[in-house]
PDB file of C-alpha atoms in Angstrom:
ATOM      1  CA  MET A   1     -22.490  -6.142 -17.115  1.00 47.00           C
ATOM      2  CA  GLU A   2     -19.759  -8.335 -15.610  1.00 68.00           C
ATOM      3  CA  ARG A   3     -17.849  -8.271 -18.886  1.00 69.00           C
ATOM      4  CA  SER A   4     -18.100  -4.482 -19.006  1.00 66.00           C
ATOM      5  CA  LYS A   5     -16.898  -4.216 -15.405  1.00 73.00           C
ATOM      6  CA  PHE A   6     -13.952  -6.508 -16.183  1.00 77.00           C
ATOM      7  CA  TRP A   7     -12.836  -4.342 -19.102  1.00 82.00           C
ATOM      8  CA  ASN A   8     -13.244  -1.165 -17.048  1.00 77.00           C
ATOM      9  CA  VAL A   9     -11.063  -2.573 -14.277  1.00 82.00           C
ATOM     10  CA  THR A  10      -8.523  -3.806 -16.845  1.00 87.00           C
ATOM     11  CA  LYS A  11      -8.411  -0.351 -18.424  1.00 85.00           C
ATOM     12  CA  GLU A  12      -7.966   1.353 -15.049  1.00 85.00           C
ATOM     13  CA  TYR A  13      -5.066  -0.849 -13.961  1.00 90.00           C
ATOM     14  CA  SER A  14      -3.467  -0.679 -17.429  1.00 92.00           C
ATOM     15  CA  LEU A  15      -3.503   3.127 -17.345  1.00 90.00           C
ATOM     16  CA  ILE A  16      -2.171   3.183 -13.778  1.00 90.00           C
ATOM     17  CA  THR A  17       0.658   0.888 -14.910  1.00 93.00           C
ATOM     18  CA  VAL A  18       1.470   3.144 -17.866  1.00 94.00           C
ATOM     19  CA  GLY A  19       1.321   6.206 -15.628  1.00 92.00           C
ATOM     20  CA  ASP A  20       3.687   4.695 -13.052  1.00 92.00           C
ATOM     21  CA  LEU A  21       6.064   3.593 -15.813  1.00 95.00           C
ATOM     22  CA  ILE A  22       6.225   7.114 -17.281  1.00 95.00           C
ATOM     23  CA  THR A  23       6.701   8.605 -13.814  1.00 93.00           C
ATOM     24  CA  ALA A  24       9.581   6.215 -13.130  1.00 94.00           C
ATOM     25  CA  VAL A  25      11.250   7.144 -16.432  1.00 95.00           C
ATOM     26  CA  GLY A  26      11.099  10.820 -15.489  1.00 94.00           C
ATOM     27  CA  VAL A  27      12.533  10.155 -12.036  1.00 94.00           C
ATOM     28  CA  VAL A  28      15.345   7.850 -13.172  1.00 95.00           C
ATOM     29  CA  ALA A  29      16.332   9.585 -16.419  1.00 95.00           C
ATOM     30  CA  PHE A  30      16.253  13.209 -15.234  1.00 96.00           C
ATOM     31  CA  LEU A  31      15.975  13.627 -11.463  1.00 94.00           C
ATOM     32  CA  VAL A  32      18.082  10.839  -9.969  1.00 93.00           C
ATOM     33  CA  PRO A  33      21.301  11.618 -11.937  1.00 94.00           C
ATOM     34  CA  TYR A  34      21.368  15.119 -10.427  1.00 94.00           C
ATOM     35  CA  ASN A  35      19.941  14.248  -6.991  1.00 94.00           C
ATOM     36  CA  ILE A  36      16.916  16.475  -7.563  1.00 94.00           C
ATOM     37  CA  ALA A  37      14.585  15.401  -4.747  1.00 92.00           C
ATOM     38  CA  ALA A  38      11.289  16.621  -6.195  1.00 89.00           C
ATOM     39  CA  GLY A  39       9.136  15.655  -3.215  1.00 86.00           C
ATOM     40  CA  GLY A  40       7.252  12.428  -2.600  1.00 87.00           C
ATOM     41  CA  ALA A  41       8.707   9.072  -1.648  1.00 89.00           C
ATOM     42  CA  SER A  42      11.127   9.228  -4.591  1.00 91.00           C
ATOM     43  CA  GLY A  43      12.508  12.558  -3.393  1.00 91.00           C
ATOM     44  CA  LEU A  44      13.008  11.312   0.146  1.00 92.00           C
ATOM     45  CA  ALA A  45      14.567   8.131  -1.254  1.00 93.00           C
ATOM     46  CA  ILE A  46      17.104  10.217  -3.218  1.00 94.00           C
ATOM     47  CA  ILE A  47      18.115  11.978   0.018  1.00 94.00           C
ATOM     48  CA  LEU A  48      18.363   8.744   2.012  1.00 94.00           C
ATOM     49  CA  HIS A  49      20.371   7.102  -0.780  1.00 93.00           C
ATOM     50  CA  GLY A  50      22.901   9.915  -0.374  1.00 91.00           C
ATOM     51  CA  LEU A  51      23.144   9.098   3.331  1.00 93.00           C
ATOM     52  CA  VAL A  52      23.191   5.319   2.885  1.00 93.00           C
ATOM     53  CA  PRO A  53      24.451   4.583  -0.678  1.00 91.00           C
ATOM     54  CA  LEU A  54      24.352   0.817  -0.147  1.00 91.00           C
ATOM     55  CA  ILE A  55      20.543   0.884  -0.302  1.00 91.00           C
ATOM     56  CA  GLN A  56      19.274   1.733  -3.775  1.00 91.00           C
ATOM     57  CA  ILE A  57      16.631   4.399  -4.391  1.00 92.00           C
ATOM     58  CA  GLY A  58      13.953   1.898  -5.454  1.00 89.00           C
ATOM     59  CA  VAL A  59      14.511  -0.120  -2.279  1.00 92.00           C
ATOM     60  CA  TRP A  60      14.293   3.048  -0.186  1.00 93.00           C
ATOM     61  CA  MET A  61      10.948   3.775  -1.848  1.00 92.00           C
ATOM     62  CA  TYR A  62       9.664   0.332  -0.818  1.00 91.00           C
ATOM     63  CA  ILE A  63      10.758   1.004   2.759  1.00 93.00           C
ATOM     64  CA  ILE A  64       9.331   4.549   2.902  1.00 91.00           C
ATOM     65  CA  ASN A  65       5.962   3.664   1.394  1.00 88.00           C
ATOM     66  CA  GLY A  66       5.627   0.497   3.444  1.00 89.00           C
ATOM     67  CA  PHE A  67       6.390   2.412   6.654  1.00 88.00           C
ATOM     68  CA  LEU A  68       3.961   5.234   5.810  1.00 84.00           C
ATOM     69  CA  ILE A  69       1.118   2.875   4.893  1.00 84.00           C
ATOM     70  CA  LEU A  70       1.685   0.913   8.103  1.00 85.00           C
ATOM     71  CA  MET A  71       1.708   4.124  10.159  1.00 81.00           C
ATOM     72  CA  ALA A  72      -1.470   5.363   8.487  1.00 78.00           C
ATOM     73  CA  ILE A  73      -3.253   2.071   9.166  1.00 80.00           C
ATOM     74  CA  LEU A  74      -2.127   1.961  12.806  1.00 81.00           C
ATOM     75  CA  ILE A  75      -2.774   5.650  13.571  1.00 76.00           C
ATOM     76  CA  LEU A  76      -5.621   6.580  11.247  1.00 68.00           C
ATOM     77  CA  GLY A  77      -7.158   3.195  10.612  1.00 70.00           C
ATOM     78  CA  ILE A  78      -7.208   3.954   6.881  1.00 64.00           C
ATOM     79  CA  ASP A  79      -8.469   1.122   4.729  1.00 57.00           C
ATOM     80  CA  PHE A  80      -6.283   1.454   1.647  1.00 61.00           C
ATOM     81  CA  SER A  81      -7.738   0.140  -1.588  1.00 67.00           C
ATOM     82  CA  PHE A  82      -5.780  -2.451  -3.536  1.00 78.00           C
ATOM     83  CA  LYS A  83      -5.488   0.106  -6.351  1.00 78.00           C
ATOM     84  CA  THR A  84      -3.592   2.503  -4.067  1.00 78.00           C
ATOM     85  CA  ILE A  85      -1.235  -0.194  -2.815  1.00 83.00           C
ATOM     86  CA  TYR A  86      -0.730  -1.494  -6.363  1.00 87.00           C
ATOM     87  CA  SER A  87       0.124   1.934  -7.776  1.00 86.00           C
ATOM     88  CA  THR A  88       2.368   2.897  -4.858  1.00 86.00           C
ATOM     89  CA  PHE A  89       4.561  -0.189  -4.938  1.00 89.00           C
ATOM     90  CA  LEU A  90       4.534  -0.537  -8.730  1.00 91.00           C
ATOM     91  CA  LEU A  91       6.205   2.876  -8.994  1.00 90.00           C
ATOM     92  CA  SER A  92       8.869   1.712  -6.540  1.00 91.00           C
ATOM     93  CA  PHE A  93       9.366  -1.410  -8.664  1.00 93.00           C
ATOM     94  CA  PHE A  94       9.759   0.557 -11.910  1.00 94.00           C
ATOM     95  CA  VAL A  95      12.243   2.975 -10.344  1.00 92.00           C
ATOM     96  CA  ASP A  96      14.310   0.057  -9.051  1.00 91.00           C
ATOM     97  CA  LEU A  97      14.010  -1.730 -12.400  1.00 93.00           C
ATOM     98  CA  PHE A  98      15.108   1.222 -14.534  1.00 94.00           C
ATOM     99  CA  ASN A  99      17.782   2.385 -12.115  1.00 90.00           C
ATOM    100  CA  ASN A 100      19.474  -0.911 -11.282  1.00 88.00           C
ATOM    101  CA  ILE A 101      18.194  -4.054 -12.998  1.00 88.00           C
ATOM    102  CA  PHE A 102      17.656  -2.835 -16.573  1.00 90.00           C
ATOM    103  CA  PRO A 103      19.197   0.655 -16.621  1.00 91.00           C
ATOM    104  CA  ILE A 104      17.641   3.074 -19.092  1.00 93.00           C
ATOM    105  CA  PRO A 105      19.487   5.936 -20.842  1.00 93.00           C
ATOM    106  CA  VAL A 106      19.705   9.022 -18.641  1.00 93.00           C
ATOM    107  CA  TYR A 107      20.148  12.695 -19.401  1.00 92.00           C
ATOM    108  CA  ASN A 108      23.824  13.552 -18.935  1.00 92.00           C
ATOM    109  CA  GLY A 109      23.971  16.991 -20.526  1.00 90.00           C
ATOM    110  CA  GLY A 110      24.817  18.588 -17.209  1.00 88.00           C
ATOM    111  CA  ASP A 111      22.130  21.295 -17.432  1.00 91.00           C
ATOM    112  CA  LEU A 112      20.282  21.232 -14.115  1.00 93.00           C
ATOM    113  CA  MET A 113      17.502  23.478 -15.395  1.00 95.00           C
ATOM    114  CA  LEU A 114      16.728  21.151 -18.322  1.00 95.00           C
ATOM    115  CA  ALA A 115      16.840  18.129 -16.022  1.00 95.00           C
ATOM    116  CA  THR A 116      14.457  19.867 -13.604  1.00 95.00           C
ATOM    117  CA  ILE A 117      11.983  20.971 -16.288  1.00 95.00           C
ATOM    118  CA  PHE A 118      11.844  17.706 -18.217  1.00 96.00           C
ATOM    119  CA  GLY A 119      11.912  15.561 -15.087  1.00 94.00           C
ATOM    120  CA  SER A 120       9.022  17.543 -13.572  1.00 93.00           C
ATOM    121  CA  ILE A 121       6.876  17.510 -16.720  1.00 94.00           C
ATOM    122  CA  ILE A 122       7.420  13.821 -17.517  1.00 94.00           C
ATOM    123  CA  THR A 123       6.697  12.700 -13.953  1.00 92.00           C
ATOM    124  CA  ALA A 124       3.638  14.984 -13.849  1.00 90.00           C
ATOM    125  CA  PHE A 125       2.340  13.419 -17.069  1.00 91.00           C
ATOM    126  CA  GLY A 126       2.688   9.910 -15.631  1.00 90.00           C
ATOM    127  CA  MET A 127       1.181  10.886 -12.286  1.00 87.00           C
ATOM    128  CA  ALA A 128      -1.770  12.607 -13.975  1.00 85.00           C
ATOM    129  CA  ILE A 129      -2.543   9.400 -15.881  1.00 87.00           C
ATOM    130  CA  ALA A 130      -2.440   7.379 -12.646  1.00 84.00           C
ATOM    131  CA  PHE A 131      -4.491   9.990 -10.751  1.00 79.00           C
ATOM    132  CA  SER A 132      -7.123  10.018 -13.498  1.00 76.00           C
ATOM    133  CA  GLN A 133      -7.837   6.367 -12.634  1.00 76.00           C
ATOM    134  CA  ASN A 134      -7.872   7.074  -8.862  1.00 69.00           C
ATOM    135  CA  GLY A 135      -4.385   5.668  -8.487  1.00 72.00           C
ATOM    136  CA  SER A 136      -1.949   7.055  -5.924  1.00 72.00           C
ATOM    137  CA  THR A 137       1.824   7.214  -5.706  1.00 72.00           C
ATOM    138  CA  GLY A 138       1.667   7.131  -1.908  1.00 70.00           C
ATOM    139  CA  GLY A 139       4.456   9.046  -0.184  1.00 76.00           C
ATOM    140  CA  THR A 140       3.496  12.560   0.884  1.00 78.00           C
ATOM    141  CA  ASP A 141      -0.200  11.871   0.210  1.00 75.00           C
ATOM    142  CA  ILE A 142      -0.128   9.724   3.346  1.00 77.00           C
ATOM    143  CA  VAL A 143       1.900  12.299   5.299  1.00 80.00           C
ATOM    144  CA  ALA A 144      -0.730  14.896   4.368  1.00 76.00           C
ATOM    145  CA  LYS A 145      -3.448  12.691   5.881  1.00 74.00           C
ATOM    146  CA  LEU A 146      -1.460  12.555   9.129  1.00 77.00           C
ATOM    147  CA  PHE A 147      -1.054  16.360   9.114  1.00 78.00           C
ATOM    148  CA  ASN A 148      -4.770  16.701   8.552  1.00 74.00           C
ATOM    149  CA  ARG A 149      -5.560  14.401  11.472  1.00 75.00           C
ATOM    150  CA  PHE A 150      -3.274  15.990  14.070  1.00 79.00           C
ATOM    151  CA  PHE A 151      -2.964  19.627  12.911  1.00 80.00           C
ATOM    152  CA  ALA A 152      -6.176  20.121  10.874  1.00 77.00           C
ATOM    153  CA  ILE A 153      -4.098  21.121   7.848  1.00 77.00           C
ATOM    154  CA  PRO A 154      -5.984  20.751   4.525  1.00 74.00           C
ATOM    155  CA  LEU A 155      -4.737  17.823   2.439  1.00 65.00           C
ATOM    156  CA  GLY A 156      -3.492  19.957  -0.452  1.00 68.00           C
ATOM    157  CA  GLN A 157      -1.468  22.163   1.888  1.00 77.00           C
ATOM    158  CA  GLY A 158      -0.211  19.088   3.731  1.00 78.00           C
ATOM    159  CA  VAL A 159       1.207  17.588   0.536  1.00 81.00           C
ATOM    160  CA  LEU A 160       2.885  20.891  -0.352  1.00 84.00           C
ATOM    161  CA  ILE A 161       4.406  21.271   3.140  1.00 87.00           C
ATOM    162  CA  ALA A 162       5.770  17.715   3.088  1.00 87.00           C
ATOM    163  CA  ASP A 163       7.196  18.099  -0.427  1.00 89.00           C
ATOM    164  CA  ILE A 164       8.811  21.474   0.310  1.00 91.00           C
ATOM    165  CA  ALA A 165      10.334  19.981   3.469  1.00 92.00           C
ATOM    166  CA  ILE A 166      11.905  17.251   1.324  1.00 92.00           C
ATOM    167  CA  GLY A 167      13.247  19.909  -1.047  1.00 92.00           C
ATOM    168  CA  VAL A 168      14.789  21.791   1.875  1.00 93.00           C
ATOM    169  CA  LEU A 169      16.337  18.586   3.251  1.00 94.00           C
ATOM    170  CA  SER A 170      17.896  17.917  -0.145  1.00 93.00           C
ATOM    171  CA  GLY A 171      19.583  21.316   0.177  1.00 93.00           C
ATOM    172  CA  PHE A 172      21.232  20.176   3.405  1.00 93.00           C
ATOM    173  CA  GLN A 173      22.285  16.878   1.843  1.00 92.00           C
ATOM    174  CA  TYR A 174      23.414  17.985  -1.615  1.00 93.00           C
ATOM    175  CA  GLY A 175      23.930  21.749  -1.292  1.00 93.00           C
ATOM    176  CA  ILE A 176      21.702  24.804  -1.542  1.00 94.00           C
ATOM    177  CA  ASN A 177      21.882  24.872  -5.356  1.00 94.00           C
ATOM    178  CA  ILE A 178      20.399  21.375  -5.655  1.00 94.00           C
ATOM    179  CA  GLY A 179      17.864  22.191  -2.950  1.00 93.00           C
ATOM    180  CA  MET A 180      16.616  25.197  -4.910  1.00 95.00           C
ATOM    181  CA  TYR A 181      16.246  23.106  -8.062  1.00 95.00           C
ATOM    182  CA  ALA A 182      14.368  20.489  -6.037  1.00 94.00           C
ATOM    183  CA  ILE A 183      11.864  23.094  -4.804  1.00 94.00           C
ATOM    184  CA  LEU A 184      11.508  24.423  -8.361  1.00 95.00           C
ATOM    185  CA  ALA A 185      10.812  20.866  -9.551  1.00 93.00           C
ATOM    186  CA  ILE A 186       8.121  20.441  -6.870  1.00 91.00           C
ATOM    187  CA  VAL A 187       6.351  23.618  -7.984  1.00 91.00           C
ATOM    188  CA  LEU A 188       6.601  22.726 -11.692  1.00 92.00           C
ATOM    189  CA  ASN A 189       5.369  19.204 -11.017  1.00 87.00           C
ATOM    190  CA  GLY A 190       2.325  20.425  -9.084  1.00 84.00           C
ATOM    191  CA  LEU A 191       1.382  23.009 -11.710  1.00 85.00           C
ATOM    192  CA  SER A 192       1.848  20.498 -14.527  1.00 87.00           C
ATOM    193  CA  ILE A 193      -0.334  17.872 -12.807  1.00 81.00           C
ATOM    194  CA  ASP A 194      -3.125  20.424 -12.292  1.00 77.00           C
ATOM    195  CA  PHE A 195      -2.926  21.512 -15.933  1.00 80.00           C
ATOM    196  CA  LEU A 196      -2.897  17.950 -17.280  1.00 80.00           C
ATOM    197  CA  MET A 197      -5.685  16.753 -14.991  1.00 72.00           C
ATOM    198  CA  ARG A 198      -7.913  19.613 -16.112  1.00 71.00           C
ATOM    199  CA  GLY A 199      -7.220  18.678 -19.723  1.00 68.00           C
ATOM    200  CA  MET A 200      -7.950  14.987 -19.132  1.00 65.00           C
ATOM    201  CA  GLU A 201     -11.153  15.464 -17.164  1.00 62.00           C
ATOM    202  CA  MET A 202     -12.601  18.598 -18.721  1.00 71.00           C
ATOM    203  CA  ASN A 203     -15.925  18.177 -20.462  1.00 82.00           C
ATOM    204  CA  LYS A 204     -18.240  20.557 -22.286  1.00 87.00           C
ATOM    205  CA  GLN A 205     -21.752  21.568 -21.324  1.00 91.00           C
ATOM    206  CA  LEU A 206     -24.000  22.906 -24.072  1.00 92.00           C
ATOM    207  CA  PHE A 207     -27.272  24.806 -23.882  1.00 95.00           C
ATOM    208  CA  ILE A 208     -29.041  24.679 -27.230  1.00 93.00           C
ATOM    209  CA  ILE A 209     -32.153  26.595 -28.301  1.00 92.00           C
ATOM    210  CA  SER A 210     -33.433  25.514 -31.689  1.00 91.00           C
ATOM    211  CA  ALA A 211     -36.662  25.149 -33.643  1.00 89.00           C
ATOM    212  CA  LYS A 212     -35.389  21.676 -34.480  1.00 92.00           C
ATOM    213  CA  ASN A 213     -34.474  20.548 -30.972  1.00 90.00           C
ATOM    214  CA  GLU A 214     -36.106  17.123 -31.448  1.00 92.00           C
ATOM    215  CA  GLU A 215     -33.821  16.351 -34.383  1.00 93.00           C
ATOM    216  CA  ILE A 216     -30.747  17.591 -32.543  1.00 93.00           C
ATOM    217  CA  SER A 217     -31.674  15.608 -29.414  1.00 93.00           C
ATOM    218  CA  ASP A 218     -32.250  12.496 -31.496  1.00 92.00           C
ATOM    219  CA  TYR A 219     -28.737  12.764 -32.939  1.00 90.00           C
ATOM    220  CA  ILE A 220     -27.156  13.270 -29.504  1.00 91.00           C
ATOM    221  CA  VAL A 221     -28.979  10.295 -27.977  1.00 90.00           C
ATOM    222  CA  LYS A 222     -28.720   7.827 -30.861  1.00 86.00           C
ATOM    223  CA  LYS A 223     -25.440   8.770 -32.546  1.00 84.00           C
ATOM    224  CA  MET A 224     -23.388  10.098 -29.648  1.00 83.00           C
ATOM    225  CA  SER A 225     -24.909   7.944 -26.869  1.00 81.00           C
ATOM    226  CA  HIS A 226     -25.389  10.841 -24.469  1.00 86.00           C
ATOM    227  CA  GLY A 227     -28.452  11.716 -22.442  1.00 88.00           C
ATOM    228  CA  VAL A 228     -30.277  14.978 -23.034  1.00 92.00           C
ATOM    229  CA  THR A 229     -32.268  17.135 -20.616  1.00 92.00           C
ATOM    230  CA  TYR A 230     -34.994  19.525 -21.747  1.00 94.00           C
ATOM    231  CA  VAL A 231     -35.153  22.773 -19.778  1.00 93.00           C
ATOM    232  CA  PRO A 232     -38.422  24.763 -20.126  1.00 92.00           C
ATOM    233  CA  THR A 233     -37.479  28.261 -21.325  1.00 90.00           C
ATOM    234  CA  VAL A 234     -39.357  31.429 -22.252  1.00 89.00           C
ATOM    235  CA  GLY A 235     -37.853  34.134 -24.448  1.00 84.00           C
ATOM    236  CA  ALA A 236     -38.243  37.571 -22.828  1.00 85.00           C
ATOM    237  CA  TYR A 237     -38.456  39.446 -26.128  1.00 83.00           C
ATOM    238  CA  THR A 238     -40.817  37.114 -28.010  1.00 83.00           C
ATOM    239  CA  ASN A 239     -42.515  35.604 -24.958  1.00 87.00           C
ATOM    240  CA  GLU A 240     -42.304  32.275 -26.793  1.00 85.00           C
ATOM    241  CA  ALA A 241     -41.850  29.023 -24.885  1.00 87.00           C
ATOM    242  CA  TYR A 242     -38.971  26.731 -25.835  1.00 85.00           C
ATOM    243  CA  LYS A 243     -37.539  23.401 -24.766  1.00 89.00           C
ATOM    244  CA  MET A 244     -33.867  24.206 -24.318  1.00 93.00           C
ATOM    245  CA  ILE A 245     -31.466  21.267 -24.662  1.00 93.00           C
ATOM    246  CA  MET A 246     -28.870  20.778 -21.937  1.00 94.00           C
ATOM    247  CA  VAL A 247     -26.172  18.168 -22.605  1.00 92.00           C
ATOM    248  CA  VAL A 248     -22.692  17.339 -21.280  1.00 91.00           C
ATOM    249  CA  ILE A 249     -20.222  15.752 -23.708  1.00 87.00           C
ATOM    250  CA  LYS A 250     -16.539  14.906 -23.895  1.00 80.00           C
ATOM    251  CA  ARG A 251     -14.256  17.694 -25.046  1.00 77.00           C
ATOM    252  CA  ARG A 252     -13.203  15.695 -28.114  1.00 72.00           C
ATOM    253  CA  GLU A 253     -16.865  15.454 -29.181  1.00 83.00           C
ATOM    254  CA  ILE A 254     -17.538  19.187 -29.321  1.00 84.00           C
ATOM    255  CA  ALA A 255     -16.541  19.638 -32.972  1.00 81.00           C
ATOM    256  CA  GLU A 256     -18.831  16.800 -34.082  1.00 84.00           C
ATOM    257  CA  LEU A 257     -21.842  18.159 -32.210  1.00 89.00           C
ATOM    258  CA  LEU A 258     -21.380  21.779 -33.305  1.00 90.00           C
ATOM    259  CA  SER A 259     -21.008  20.637 -36.913  1.00 88.00           C
ATOM    260  CA  THR A 260     -24.235  18.621 -36.605  1.00 90.00           C
ATOM    261  CA  ILE A 261     -26.143  21.535 -35.054  1.00 93.00           C
ATOM    262  CA  LYS A 262     -24.944  23.792 -37.866  1.00 92.00           C
ATOM    263  CA  ARG A 263     -26.161  21.260 -40.436  1.00 91.00           C
ATOM    264  CA  ILE A 264     -29.574  20.713 -38.809  1.00 93.00           C
ATOM    265  CA  ASP A 265     -30.336  24.294 -37.805  1.00 93.00           C
ATOM    266  CA  PRO A 266     -27.910  27.088 -38.793  1.00 92.00           C
ATOM    267  CA  LYS A 267     -30.032  29.540 -36.775  1.00 91.00           C
ATOM    268  CA  ALA A 268     -29.695  27.614 -33.494  1.00 92.00           C
ATOM    269  CA  PHE A 269     -28.533  29.509 -30.406  1.00 92.00           C
ATOM    270  CA  VAL A 270     -25.764  27.587 -28.602  1.00 93.00           C
ATOM    271  CA  ILE A 271     -23.843  28.264 -25.382  1.00 93.00           C
ATOM    272  CA  VAL A 272     -20.731  26.184 -24.645  1.00 92.00           C
ATOM    273  CA  GLU A 273     -19.197  25.997 -21.152  1.00 90.00           C
ATOM    274  CA  ASP A 274     -16.198  24.189 -19.685  1.00 85.00           C
ATOM    275  CA  ILE A 275     -16.991  21.576 -17.028  1.00 82.00           C
ATOM    276  CA  ASP A 276     -14.154  20.460 -14.736  1.00 74.00           C
ATOM    277  CA  LYS A 277     -15.798  17.190 -13.708  1.00 74.00           C
ATOM    278  CA  ALA A 278     -18.882  15.209 -14.637  1.00 74.00           C
ATOM    279  CA  PHE A 279     -20.148  12.123 -12.802  1.00 75.00           C
ATOM    280  CA  GLY A 280     -22.620   9.561 -14.025  1.00 70.00           C
ATOM    281  CA  GLU A 281     -23.078   7.153 -16.897  1.00 65.00           C
ATOM    282  CA  GLY A 282     -20.578   7.827 -19.661  1.00 62.00           C
ATOM    283  CA  PHE A 283     -18.373   9.928 -17.377  1.00 63.00           C
ATOM    284  CA  ASN A 284     -16.652   9.426 -14.004  1.00 62.00           C
ATOM    285  CA  ASP A 285     -18.051   6.922 -11.522  1.00 63.00           C
ATOM    286  CA  ILE A 286     -19.116   8.903  -8.449  1.00 61.00           C
ATOM    287  CA  SER A 287     -18.906   5.768  -6.274  1.00 60.00           C
ATOM    288  CA  LYS A 288     -15.102   5.832  -6.682  1.00 55.00           C
ATOM    289  CA  LEU A 289     -14.688   9.242  -5.065  1.00 53.00           C
TER     290      LEU A 289
END
């Protein structure tokens, strides 16, 4: 059990690290060169760097996140997990690393729309990976908690308000054209994260009625390592009683299971549904919510 827990924790932190690294690449390679402040601590850091160029963007991110976490602890008494602190400051480190210490190639084609689109999608991909492991990039997430405390604004709306405010501020700092691209980047980033998170976490629920349900259940339990629930069912037309199989599996496993059902019982009746989230053994750990 301890060994399994160790590997789970290692996997979580490894994926958070990869997610933060990808996010930093998107910020440094596409957004920073054109001062596109796409919300969050990185967006605010881009604006502050324009005001005080001597302080680099990565350093500004350290300052912003440190200040926000301190404020949240003092005002809200929030007990931040180590995972949140790790993810938040690791992103700041990667941005500083790629922007100043070991500069990476940046997009210099001059097309603001391309920079906005690719910067938003790449950062969303990295953030979705980190979020899937309950990581956090800090920044406006913390501001949203403050809004929620003092103004009863829902967290999702709080994040959007804070990010849009950063986009508007970038318009004052770098001109209305850049500000509009920043707001576009915020919208694209949010939509992309939602889309990617649904793809990462989506599972499939199957209801199976078959004369060979024992054989199908045996395959699911022994070969696919998933639990099965029998649901007592009565057909209205035949008035026959059945034991309907209910099972939740990973999306990537659906082809294998359908192929197996077809092989065992071609006459089986199967319903397949999309499941946004599943908690329990083999899926997400509900204790980490």
